[in-house]
PDB file of C-alpha atoms and ligand atoms in Angstrom:
ATOM      1  CA  MET J   5     192.783 145.959  87.957  1.00 37.00           C
ATOM      2  CA  LYS J   6     189.503 145.411  89.761  1.00 41.00           C
ATOM      3  CA  ALA J   7     190.120 141.668  90.001  1.00 43.00           C
ATOM      4  CA  CYS J   8     193.597 142.341  91.246  1.00 43.00           C
ATOM      5  CA  SER J   9     192.520 144.591  94.101  1.00 42.00           C
ATOM      6  CA  LEU J  10     189.720 142.178  94.998  1.00 41.00           C
ATOM      7  CA  PHE J  11     192.314 139.435  95.189  1.00 42.00           C
ATOM      8  CA  LEU J  12     194.477 141.555  97.473  1.00 42.00           C
ATOM      9  CA  VAL J  13     191.568 142.365  99.779  1.00 41.00           C
ATOM     10  CA  THR J  14     190.512 138.708  99.932  1.00 39.00           C
ATOM     11  CA  PHE J  15     194.056 137.608 100.587  1.00 40.00           C
ATOM     12  CA  ALA J  16     194.477 140.164 103.339  1.00 39.00           C
ATOM     13  CA  LEU J  17     191.289 138.946 105.035  1.00 42.00           C
ATOM     14  CA  ILE J  18     192.056 135.252 104.735  1.00 40.00           C
ATOM     15  CA  ALA J  19     195.786 135.212 105.305  1.00 39.00           C
ATOM     16  CA  PRO J  20     195.921 135.907 109.068  1.00 41.00           C
ATOM     17  CA  THR J  21     193.240 133.286 109.782  1.00 43.00           C
ATOM     18  CA  ALA J  22     194.936 130.681 107.613  1.00 41.00           C
ATOM     19  CA  PHE J  23     198.200 131.434 109.347  1.00 42.00           C
ATOM     20  CA  ALA J  24     196.695 131.064 112.790  1.00 45.00           C
ATOM     21  CA  GLN J  25     195.036 127.799 111.786  1.00 47.00           C
ATOM     22  CA  ARG J  26     198.210 126.404 110.369  1.00 47.00           C
ATOM     23  CA  ASN J  27     200.033 127.183 113.582  1.00 78.00           C
ATOM     24  CA  PHE J  28     197.566 125.503 115.902  1.00 92.00           C
ATOM     25  CA  ASP J  29     195.913 122.845 113.723  1.00 91.00           C
ATOM     26  CA  ASP J  30     198.475 120.234 114.680  1.00 93.00           C
ATOM     27  CA  VAL J  31     198.320 120.950 118.380  1.00 96.00           C
ATOM     28  CA  GLU J  32     196.837 118.159 120.441  1.00 97.00           C
ATOM     29  CA  ILE J  33     195.711 118.726 123.997  1.00 98.00           C
ATOM     30  CA  LYS J  34     196.984 115.900 126.160  1.00 98.00           C
ATOM     31  CA  ALA J  35     195.592 115.244 129.655  1.00 98.00           C
ATOM     32  CA  ILE J  36     197.987 113.970 132.327  1.00 98.00           C
ATOM     33  CA  PRO J  37     196.609 112.724 135.670  1.00 98.00           C
ATOM     34  CA  VAL J  38     198.300 114.594 138.542  1.00 98.00           C
ATOM     35  CA  ALA J  39     196.559 113.572 141.810  1.00 98.00           C
ATOM     36  CA  LYS J  40     192.991 112.775 142.837  1.00 98.00           C
ATOM     37  CA  ASN J  41     190.688 114.960 140.695  1.00 98.00           C
ATOM     38  CA  ILE J  42     193.474 117.198 139.338  1.00 98.00           C
ATOM     39  CA  TYR J  43     194.875 116.958 135.797  1.00 98.00           C
ATOM     40  CA  MET J  44     197.456 118.825 133.752  1.00 98.00           C
ATOM     41  CA  LEU J  45     196.788 119.664 130.097  1.00 98.00           C
ATOM     42  CA  GLU J  46     199.686 120.014 127.678  1.00 98.00           C
ATOM     43  CA  GLY J  47     199.173 121.671 124.303  1.00 96.00           C
ATOM     44  CA  SER J  48     200.946 124.803 123.136  1.00 96.00           C
ATOM     45  CA  GLY J  49     201.707 127.532 125.662  1.00 95.00           C
ATOM     46  CA  GLY J  50     201.594 127.370 129.435  1.00 97.00           C
ATOM     47  CA  ASN J  51     200.539 124.135 131.145  1.00 98.00           C
ATOM     48  CA  ILE J  52     196.907 124.082 132.237  1.00 98.00           C
ATOM     49  CA  GLY J  53     195.730 122.767 135.620  1.00 98.00           C
ATOM     50  CA  VAL J  54     192.233 121.220 135.801  1.00 98.00           C
ATOM     51  CA  SER J  55     189.970 120.416 138.759  1.00 98.00           C
ATOM     52  CA  ILE J  56     187.007 118.188 137.937  1.00 98.00           C
ATOM     53  CA  GLY J  57     184.206 117.019 140.205  1.00 98.00           C
ATOM     54  CA  ALA J  58     180.626 117.279 141.400  1.00 97.00           C
ATOM     55  CA  ASP J  59     180.795 121.101 141.534  1.00 98.00           C
ATOM     56  CA  GLY J  60     181.856 121.290 137.885  1.00 98.00           C
ATOM     57  CA  ASN J  61     185.160 122.167 136.280  1.00 98.00           C
ATOM     58  CA  LEU J  62     187.856 124.745 136.964  1.00 98.00           C
ATOM     59  CA  ILE J  63     190.987 125.470 134.925  1.00 98.00           C
ATOM     60  CA  VAL J  64     194.197 127.308 135.723  1.00 98.00           C
ATOM     61  CA  ASP J  65     195.349 129.227 132.602  1.00 98.00           C
ATOM     62  CA  ASP J  66     194.080 128.704 129.040  1.00 98.00           C
ATOM     63  CA  GLN J  67     196.973 128.907 126.524  1.00 97.00           C
ATOM     64  CA  PHE J  68     196.244 130.598 123.135  1.00 96.00           C
ATOM     65  CA  ALA J  69     192.888 131.811 121.767  1.00 95.00           C
ATOM     66  CA  PRO J  70     192.737 129.406 118.761  1.00 96.00           C
ATOM     67  CA  LEU J  71     193.041 126.447 121.171  1.00 97.00           C
ATOM     68  CA  ALA J  72     189.991 127.333 123.304  1.00 97.00           C
ATOM     69  CA  GLU J  73     187.687 124.808 121.609  1.00 97.00           C
ATOM     70  CA  LYS J  74     190.218 121.998 121.924  1.00 98.00           C
ATOM     71  CA  ILE J  75     190.851 122.856 125.568  1.00 98.00           C
ATOM     72  CA  ASP J  76     187.108 122.882 126.214  1.00 98.00           C
ATOM     73  CA  ALA J  77     186.757 119.461 124.543  1.00 98.00           C
ATOM     74  CA  ALA J  78     189.658 118.026 126.564  1.00 98.00           C
ATOM     75  CA  VAL J  79     188.084 119.213 129.844  1.00 98.00           C
ATOM     76  CA  GLN J  80     184.646 117.896 128.805  1.00 98.00           C
ATOM     77  CA  LYS J  81     186.208 114.516 128.081  1.00 98.00           C
ATOM     78  CA  LEU J  82     187.537 114.370 131.648  1.00 98.00           C
ATOM     79  CA  ASN J  83     184.210 115.458 133.129  1.00 98.00           C
ATOM     80  CA  PRO J  84     181.147 116.514 131.122  1.00 97.00           C
ATOM     81  CA  GLY J  85     179.938 119.566 132.990  1.00 91.00           C
ATOM     82  CA  LYS J  86     180.094 123.317 133.300  1.00 95.00           C
ATOM     83  CA  LEU J  87     183.391 125.166 133.274  1.00 98.00           C
ATOM     84  CA  LYS J  88     182.767 127.435 136.246  1.00 98.00           C
ATOM     85  CA  PHE J  89     186.117 129.096 136.919  1.00 98.00           C
ATOM     86  CA  VAL J  90     189.257 130.143 135.066  1.00 98.00           C
ATOM     87  CA  LEU J  91     192.191 131.160 137.285  1.00 98.00           C
ATOM     88  CA  ASN J  92     195.008 133.090 135.595  1.00 98.00           C
ATOM     89  CA  THR J  93     198.514 132.698 137.062  1.00 98.00           C
ATOM     90  CA  HIS J  94     199.557 135.933 135.238  1.00 98.00           C
ATOM     91  CA  HIS J  95     198.698 138.046 132.184  1.00 98.00           C
ATOM     92  CA  HIS J  96     200.947 136.640 129.408  1.00 97.00           C
ATOM     93  CA  GLY J  97     199.144 135.636 126.193  1.00 95.00           C
ATOM     94  CA  ASP J  98     200.275 132.003 126.281  1.00 96.00           C
ATOM     95  CA  HIS J  99     198.388 131.664 129.607  1.00 98.00           C
ATOM     96  CA  THR J 100     195.330 133.900 129.035  1.00 98.00           C
ATOM     97  CA  GLY J 101     194.607 133.584 125.288  1.00 96.00           C
ATOM     98  CA  GLY J 102     191.476 131.488 125.864  1.00 97.00           C
ATOM     99  CA  ASN J 103     189.990 133.944 128.406  1.00 98.00           C
ATOM    100  CA  ALA J 104     187.709 135.696 125.892  1.00 97.00           C
ATOM    101  CA  ALA J 105     186.136 132.401 124.755  1.00 98.00           C
ATOM    102  CA  PHE J 106     185.642 131.037 128.280  1.00 98.00           C
ATOM    103  CA  GLY J 107     184.577 134.404 129.725  1.00 98.00           C
ATOM    104  CA  ALA J 108     181.922 134.679 126.993  1.00 97.00           C
ATOM    105  CA  LYS J 109     180.621 131.229 128.056  1.00 96.00           C
ATOM    106  CA  ASP J 110     180.064 132.508 131.600  1.00 91.00           C
ATOM    107  CA  ALA J 111     183.134 131.094 133.303  1.00 98.00           C
ATOM    108  CA  THR J 112     184.244 133.392 136.128  1.00 98.00           C
ATOM    109  CA  ILE J 113     187.829 134.561 135.629  1.00 98.00           C
ATOM    110  CA  ILE J 114     189.902 135.248 138.767  1.00 98.00           C
ATOM    111  CA  ALA J 115     193.389 136.771 138.959  1.00 98.00           C
ATOM    112  CA  GLN J 116     195.663 139.119 140.883  1.00 98.00           C
ATOM    113  CA  SER J 117     194.741 142.813 140.362  1.00 98.00           C
ATOM    114  CA  ASN J 118     197.718 143.590 138.108  1.00 98.00           C
ATOM    115  CA  VAL J 119     196.625 140.882 135.645  1.00 98.00           C
ATOM    116  CA  ARG J 120     193.387 142.760 134.973  1.00 98.00           C
ATOM    117  CA  LYS J 121     195.272 146.074 134.727  1.00 98.00           C
ATOM    118  CA  ARG J 122     197.734 144.677 132.189  1.00 97.00           C
ATOM    119  CA  LEU J 123     195.130 142.785 130.136  1.00 97.00           C
ATOM    120  CA  SER J 124     192.839 145.837 129.937  1.00 96.00           C
ATOM    121  CA  SER J 125     195.650 148.050 128.687  1.00 95.00           C
ATOM    122  CA  GLU J 126     196.388 145.736 125.743  1.00 91.00           C
ATOM    123  CA  ALA J 127     195.483 147.129 122.301  1.00 84.00           C
ATOM    124  CA  ASN J 128     192.509 144.920 121.347  1.00 84.00           C
ATOM    125  CA  SER J 129     191.500 143.661 124.766  1.00 88.00           C
ATOM    126  CA  LYS J 130     187.995 142.205 125.013  1.00 94.00           C
ATOM    127  CA  LYS J 131     185.795 142.777 128.031  1.00 95.00           C
ATOM    128  CA  GLU J 132     184.995 139.025 128.328  1.00 97.00           C
ATOM    129  CA  ALA J 133     188.724 138.257 128.576  1.00 98.00           C
ATOM    130  CA  LEU J 134     189.195 140.278 131.770  1.00 98.00           C
ATOM    131  CA  PRO J 135     189.195 138.780 135.274  1.00 98.00           C
ATOM    132  CA  VAL J 136     185.928 139.688 137.028  1.00 98.00           C
ATOM    133  CA  ILE J 137     187.228 138.868 140.506  1.00 98.00           C
ATOM    134  CA  THR J 138     190.588 140.336 141.465  1.00 98.00           C
ATOM    135  CA  PHE J 139     192.638 140.399 144.673  1.00 98.00           C
ATOM    136  CA  ASP J 140     195.889 141.906 145.901  1.00 98.00           C
ATOM    137  CA  GLN J 141     197.389 139.238 148.173  1.00 98.00           C
ATOM    138  CA  SER J 142     195.219 136.134 148.322  1.00 98.00           C
ATOM    139  CA  ALA J 143     191.888 134.554 147.488  1.00 98.00           C
ATOM    140  CA  SER J 144     190.304 131.125 147.907  1.00 98.00           C
ATOM    141  CA  VAL J 145     187.868 129.140 145.808  1.00 98.00           C
ATOM    142  CA  HIS J 146     186.032 126.429 147.743  1.00 98.00           C
ATOM    143  CA  PHE J 147     185.363 123.928 145.005  1.00 98.00           C
ATOM    144  CA  ASN J 148     185.168 120.157 144.483  1.00 98.00           C
ATOM    145  CA  ASP J 149     185.673 119.433 148.206  1.00 98.00           C
ATOM    146  CA  GLU J 150     188.845 121.409 148.727  1.00 98.00           C
ATOM    147  CA  GLU J 151     190.156 124.927 149.250  1.00 98.00           C
ATOM    148  CA  ILE J 152     191.986 126.202 146.176  1.00 98.00           C
ATOM    149  CA  LYS J 153     194.203 129.081 147.303  1.00 98.00           C
ATOM    150  CA  LEU J 154     195.595 131.796 145.056  1.00 98.00           C
ATOM    151  CA  LEU J 155     198.585 133.502 146.669  1.00 98.00           C
ATOM    152  CA  HIS J 156     200.530 136.472 145.340  1.00 98.00           C
ATOM    153  CA  HIS J 157     204.066 136.587 146.729  1.00 98.00           C
ATOM    154  CA  GLY J 158     205.126 139.977 145.300  1.00 98.00           C
ATOM    155  CA  PRO J 159     206.959 140.746 142.055  1.00 98.00           C
ATOM    156  CA  GLY J 160     208.657 137.763 140.410  1.00 98.00           C
ATOM    157  CA  HIS J 161     208.028 136.571 136.850  1.00 98.00           C
ATOM    158  CA  THR J 162     205.779 139.681 136.481  1.00 98.00           C
ATOM    159  CA  ASP J 163     204.098 141.925 139.068  1.00 98.00           C
ATOM    160  CA  GLY J 164     200.872 139.902 139.054  1.00 98.00           C
ATOM    161  CA  ASP J 165     201.756 136.237 139.549  1.00 98.00           C
ATOM    162  CA  SER J 166     199.706 133.846 141.624  1.00 98.00           C
ATOM    163  CA  ILE J 167     200.729 130.463 142.923  1.00 98.00           C
ATOM    164  CA  ILE J 168     197.698 128.150 142.987  1.00 98.00           C
ATOM    165  CA  TYR J 169     197.512 125.627 145.835  1.00 98.00           C
ATOM    166  CA  PHE J 170     195.079 122.712 145.549  1.00 98.00           C
ATOM    167  CA  THR J 171     195.220 122.080 149.279  1.00 98.00           C
ATOM    168  CA  GLY J 172     193.197 118.842 149.344  1.00 98.00           C
ATOM    169  CA  ALA J 173     194.833 117.159 146.355  1.00 98.00           C
ATOM    170  CA  ASN J 174     198.313 118.387 147.424  1.00 98.00           C
ATOM    171  CA  VAL J 175     199.068 119.938 144.023  1.00 98.00           C
ATOM    172  CA  VAL J 176     200.667 123.307 143.287  1.00 98.00           C
ATOM    173  CA  HIS J 177     200.403 125.196 139.962  1.00 98.00           C
ATOM    174  CA  MET J 178     203.413 127.528 139.795  1.00 98.00           C
ATOM    175  CA  GLY J 179     202.604 129.408 136.582  1.00 98.00           C
ATOM    176  CA  ASP J 180     205.781 130.866 135.096  1.00 98.00           C
ATOM    177  CA  GLN J 181     207.398 130.955 138.520  1.00 98.00           C
ATOM    178  CA  PHE J 182     208.736 127.556 137.436  1.00 98.00           C
ATOM    179  CA  PHE J 183     210.221 126.526 134.070  1.00 98.00           C
ATOM    180  CA  ASN J 184     211.004 122.868 134.688  1.00 98.00           C
ATOM    181  CA  GLY J 185     214.434 122.085 133.195  1.00 97.00           C
ATOM    182  CA  GLY J 186     215.065 125.503 131.654  1.00 97.00           C
ATOM    183  CA  PHE J 187     216.206 129.009 132.514  1.00 98.00           C
ATOM    184  CA  PRO J 188     213.149 131.124 133.325  1.00 98.00           C
ATOM    185  CA  PHE J 189     211.769 134.108 131.466  1.00 98.00           C
ATOM    186  CA  VAL J 190     211.594 137.023 133.912  1.00 98.00           C
ATOM    187  CA  ASP J 191     209.544 139.866 132.438  1.00 98.00           C
ATOM    188  CA  LEU J 192     211.410 142.936 133.709  1.00 98.00           C
ATOM    189  CA  SER J 193     209.210 145.204 131.568  1.00 97.00           C
ATOM    190  CA  SER J 194     206.077 143.927 133.368  1.00 98.00           C
ATOM    191  CA  GLY J 195     207.375 144.543 136.881  1.00 98.00           C
ATOM    192  CA  GLY J 196     209.255 141.254 137.300  1.00 98.00           C
ATOM    193  CA  THR J 197     212.612 140.951 139.085  1.00 98.00           C
ATOM    194  CA  VAL J 198     215.082 138.072 139.349  1.00 98.00           C
ATOM    195  CA  GLU J 199     215.414 138.634 143.101  1.00 98.00           C
ATOM    196  CA  GLY J 200     211.638 138.458 143.571  1.00 98.00           C
ATOM    197  CA  TYR J 201     211.466 135.418 141.306  1.00 98.00           C
ATOM    198  CA  ILE J 202     213.908 133.505 143.520  1.00 98.00           C
ATOM    199  CA  LYS J 203     212.171 134.718 146.677  1.00 98.00           C
ATOM    200  CA  THR J 204     208.823 133.413 145.444  1.00 98.00           C
ATOM    201  CA  VAL J 205     210.279 129.982 144.635  1.00 98.00           C
ATOM    202  CA  SER J 206     211.802 129.871 148.144  1.00 98.00           C
ATOM    203  CA  VAL J 207     208.524 130.858 149.807  1.00 98.00           C
ATOM    204  CA  VAL J 208     206.697 128.073 147.932  1.00 98.00           C
ATOM    205  CA  LEU J 209     209.324 125.505 148.970  1.00 98.00           C
ATOM    206  CA  GLU J 210     208.902 126.521 152.621  1.00 98.00           C
ATOM    207  CA  LYS J 211     205.134 126.087 152.433  1.00 95.00           C
ATOM    208  CA  ILE J 212     204.514 122.870 150.560  1.00 97.00           C
ATOM    209  CA  PRO J 213     204.683 119.245 151.736  1.00 97.00           C
ATOM    210  CA  ALA J 214     207.628 117.169 150.444  1.00 98.00           C
ATOM    211  CA  ASP J 215     205.288 114.910 148.456  1.00 98.00           C
ATOM    212  CA  ALA J 216     203.364 117.687 146.655  1.00 98.00           C
ATOM    213  CA  LYS J 217     202.991 117.405 142.877  1.00 98.00           C
ATOM    214  CA  ILE J 218     203.987 120.506 140.976  1.00 98.00           C
ATOM    215  CA  ILE J 219     202.612 121.823 137.683  1.00 98.00           C
ATOM    216  CA  PRO J 220     205.204 124.176 136.161  1.00 98.00           C
ATOM    217  CA  GLY J 221     204.264 126.982 133.762  1.00 98.00           C
ATOM    218  CA  HIS J 222     206.421 125.242 131.172  1.00 98.00           C
ATOM    219  CA  GLY J 223     208.036 121.801 131.132  1.00 97.00           C
ATOM    220  CA  LYS J 224     207.034 118.415 132.469  1.00 98.00           C
ATOM    221  CA  LEU J 225     204.999 117.697 135.600  1.00 98.00           C
ATOM    222  CA  ALA J 226     207.404 118.016 138.535  1.00 98.00           C
ATOM    223  CA  THR J 227     208.241 117.019 142.095  1.00 98.00           C
ATOM    224  CA  VAL J 228     209.441 119.095 145.039  1.00 98.00           C
ATOM    225  CA  GLU J 229     212.976 117.792 144.315  1.00 98.00           C
ATOM    226  CA  ASP J 230     212.759 119.240 140.778  1.00 98.00           C
ATOM    227  CA  LEU J 231     211.754 122.612 142.204  1.00 98.00           C
ATOM    228  CA  LYS J 232     214.658 122.462 144.677  1.00 98.00           C
ATOM    229  CA  SER J 233     217.137 121.835 141.830  1.00 98.00           C
ATOM    230  CA  PHE J 234     215.595 124.736 139.927  1.00 98.00           C
ATOM    231  CA  ARG J 235     216.047 127.040 142.931  1.00 98.00           C
ATOM    232  CA  ALA J 236     219.668 125.902 143.408  1.00 98.00           C
ATOM    233  CA  MET J 237     220.324 126.713 139.727  1.00 98.00           C
ATOM    234  CA  LEU J 238     218.712 130.153 140.101  1.00 98.00           C
ATOM    235  CA  ILE J 239     220.836 131.004 143.143  1.00 98.00           C
ATOM    236  CA  GLU J 240     224.132 129.696 141.721  1.00 98.00           C
ATOM    237  CA  THR J 241     223.790 131.298 138.276  1.00 98.00           C
ATOM    238  CA  THR J 242     222.676 134.600 139.797  1.00 98.00           C
ATOM    239  CA  ASP J 243     225.713 134.553 142.117  1.00 98.00           C
ATOM    240  CA  ILE J 244     228.071 133.993 139.178  1.00 97.00           C
ATOM    241  CA  VAL J 245     226.693 137.024 137.339  1.00 98.00           C
ATOM    242  CA  LYS J 246     226.543 139.230 140.455  1.00 97.00           C
ATOM    243  CA  GLN J 247     230.150 138.427 141.364  1.00 97.00           C
ATOM    244  CA  GLY J 248     231.128 139.349 137.810  1.00 97.00           C
ATOM    245  CA  ILE J 249     229.322 142.682 138.102  1.00 97.00           C
ATOM    246  CA  ALA J 250     231.061 143.358 141.444  1.00 97.00           C
ATOM    247  CA  ALA J 251     234.410 142.616 139.771  1.00 97.00           C
ATOM    248  CA  GLY J 252     233.623 145.309 137.194  1.00 97.00           C
ATOM    249  CA  LYS J 253     232.851 143.027 134.247  1.00 97.00           C
ATOM    250  CA  SER J 254     230.692 144.273 131.368  1.00 97.00           C
ATOM    251  CA  LEU J 255     227.663 142.392 130.047  1.00 98.00           C
ATOM    252  CA  ALA J 256     229.741 141.303 127.032  1.00 98.00           C
ATOM    253  CA  ASP J 257     232.467 139.953 129.382  1.00 97.00           C
ATOM    254  CA  LEU J 258     229.863 138.052 131.384  1.00 98.00           C
ATOM    255  CA  LYS J 259     228.327 136.495 128.274  1.00 98.00           C
ATOM    256  CA  ALA J 260     231.774 135.514 126.989  1.00 97.00           C
ATOM    257  CA  ALA J 261     232.610 133.889 130.343  1.00 96.00           C
ATOM    258  CA  GLY J 262     229.287 132.021 130.392  1.00 96.00           C
ATOM    259  CA  LEU J 263     228.007 129.970 133.343  1.00 97.00           C
ATOM    260  CA  ALA J 264     229.290 126.710 134.793  1.00 93.00           C
ATOM    261  CA  ASP J 265     229.136 123.690 132.454  1.00 95.00           C
ATOM    262  CA  LYS J 266     226.570 121.903 134.597  1.00 96.00           C
ATOM    263  CA  PHE J 267     223.981 124.545 133.639  1.00 97.00           C
ATOM    264  CA  LYS J 268     224.420 124.060 129.899  1.00 96.00           C
ATOM    265  CA  ASP J 269     221.240 122.017 129.391  1.00 97.00           C
ATOM    266  CA  TYR J 270     219.111 124.719 131.026  1.00 97.00           C
ATOM    267  CA  GLY J 271     219.940 126.915 128.018  1.00 97.00           C
ATOM    268  CA  ASN J 272     218.378 124.535 125.477  1.00 95.00           C
ATOM    269  CA  GLY J 273     214.840 125.804 126.038  1.00 91.00           C
ATOM    270  CA  PHE J 274     213.033 129.060 125.383  1.00 92.00           C
ATOM    271  CA  ILE J 275     215.603 131.172 127.256  1.00 97.00           C
ATOM    272  CA  LYS J 276     219.177 130.637 126.050  1.00 97.00           C
ATOM    273  CA  THR J 277     222.187 131.054 128.360  1.00 98.00           C
ATOM    274  CA  ASP J 278     223.093 134.509 126.959  1.00 98.00           C
ATOM    275  CA  ARG J 279     219.592 135.805 127.529  1.00 98.00           C
ATOM    276  CA  TRP J 280     219.508 134.490 131.095  1.00 98.00           C
ATOM    277  CA  ILE J 281     222.826 136.222 131.866  1.00 98.00           C
ATOM    278  CA  GLU J 282     221.416 139.424 130.364  1.00 98.00           C
ATOM    279  CA  THR J 283     218.238 139.149 132.451  1.00 98.00           C
ATOM    280  CA  ILE J 284     220.183 138.714 135.696  1.00 98.00           C
ATOM    281  CA  TYR J 285     222.431 141.631 134.699  1.00 98.00           C
ATOM    282  CA  ASN J 286     219.555 143.983 133.802  1.00 98.00           C
ATOM    283  CA  SER J 287     217.584 143.021 136.900  1.00 97.00           C
ATOM    284  CA  ALA J 288     220.616 143.696 139.137  1.00 96.00           C
ATOM    285  CA  LYS J 289     221.189 147.081 137.474  1.00 91.00           C
ATOM    286  CA  LYS J 290     217.507 148.099 137.786  1.00 83.00           C
TER     287      LYS J 290
HETATM  288 ZN1   ZN Y   6     204.739 134.144 131.406  1.00 94.39          ZN
END
């Protein structure tokens, strides 16, 4: 009996760790050159933006907690030096999981005010994981010979998204305001709206040069043309659902009718076609 309960206790202590390791052991962090001193890291979770240079290193987002060491090693390989800043595009765990590890190593975490609010209200939030510099509308980091701007364009994917502009390198990190090639996740329960999501994408397209490189929250490194196609998809699919609502159709009717065939491939990612229709519907009814 004693041995049995000891086994259970041991198993309970080991199991979650083993599970976490199994999930992330195979993940490799791959560095993709974007422009000048800016790189994109792919691993598991949201794409990471990296600025390297004489001032040290800065990252935009940090995926999941168990990947922090690998992310650190990947950045060190690009440029051995101090990680000085972590910018969070929003609060979701696949973009902020490494915060606690990097915050504990003295990196300064910066994010829109609602990111700190949401992270601090999470059940087992750690102090080191919280942004220490917050802003409502905009902030700038003058680093590695350029101005890195963080701009909040109102509610969109959540209520705390920032678009990060590397103004010298002509690179934009969109966070989850851009799912390249897929329907987006819009977090209505964290203050996001589909209307705001589209508005933010439009504002970015008005601001950026035609030859800017774009790091999406999820999906491959992108061009301005890719972002334009994404916006066209957002507008057309939203119109289809809104017209259906105006014609008195139920959510079940709308799902049964689906979207135009040309949007089929967008539903192969994280957000399936049915869920996208439901998100547009719920956002419109909010
Ligand atoms: Zn997200």
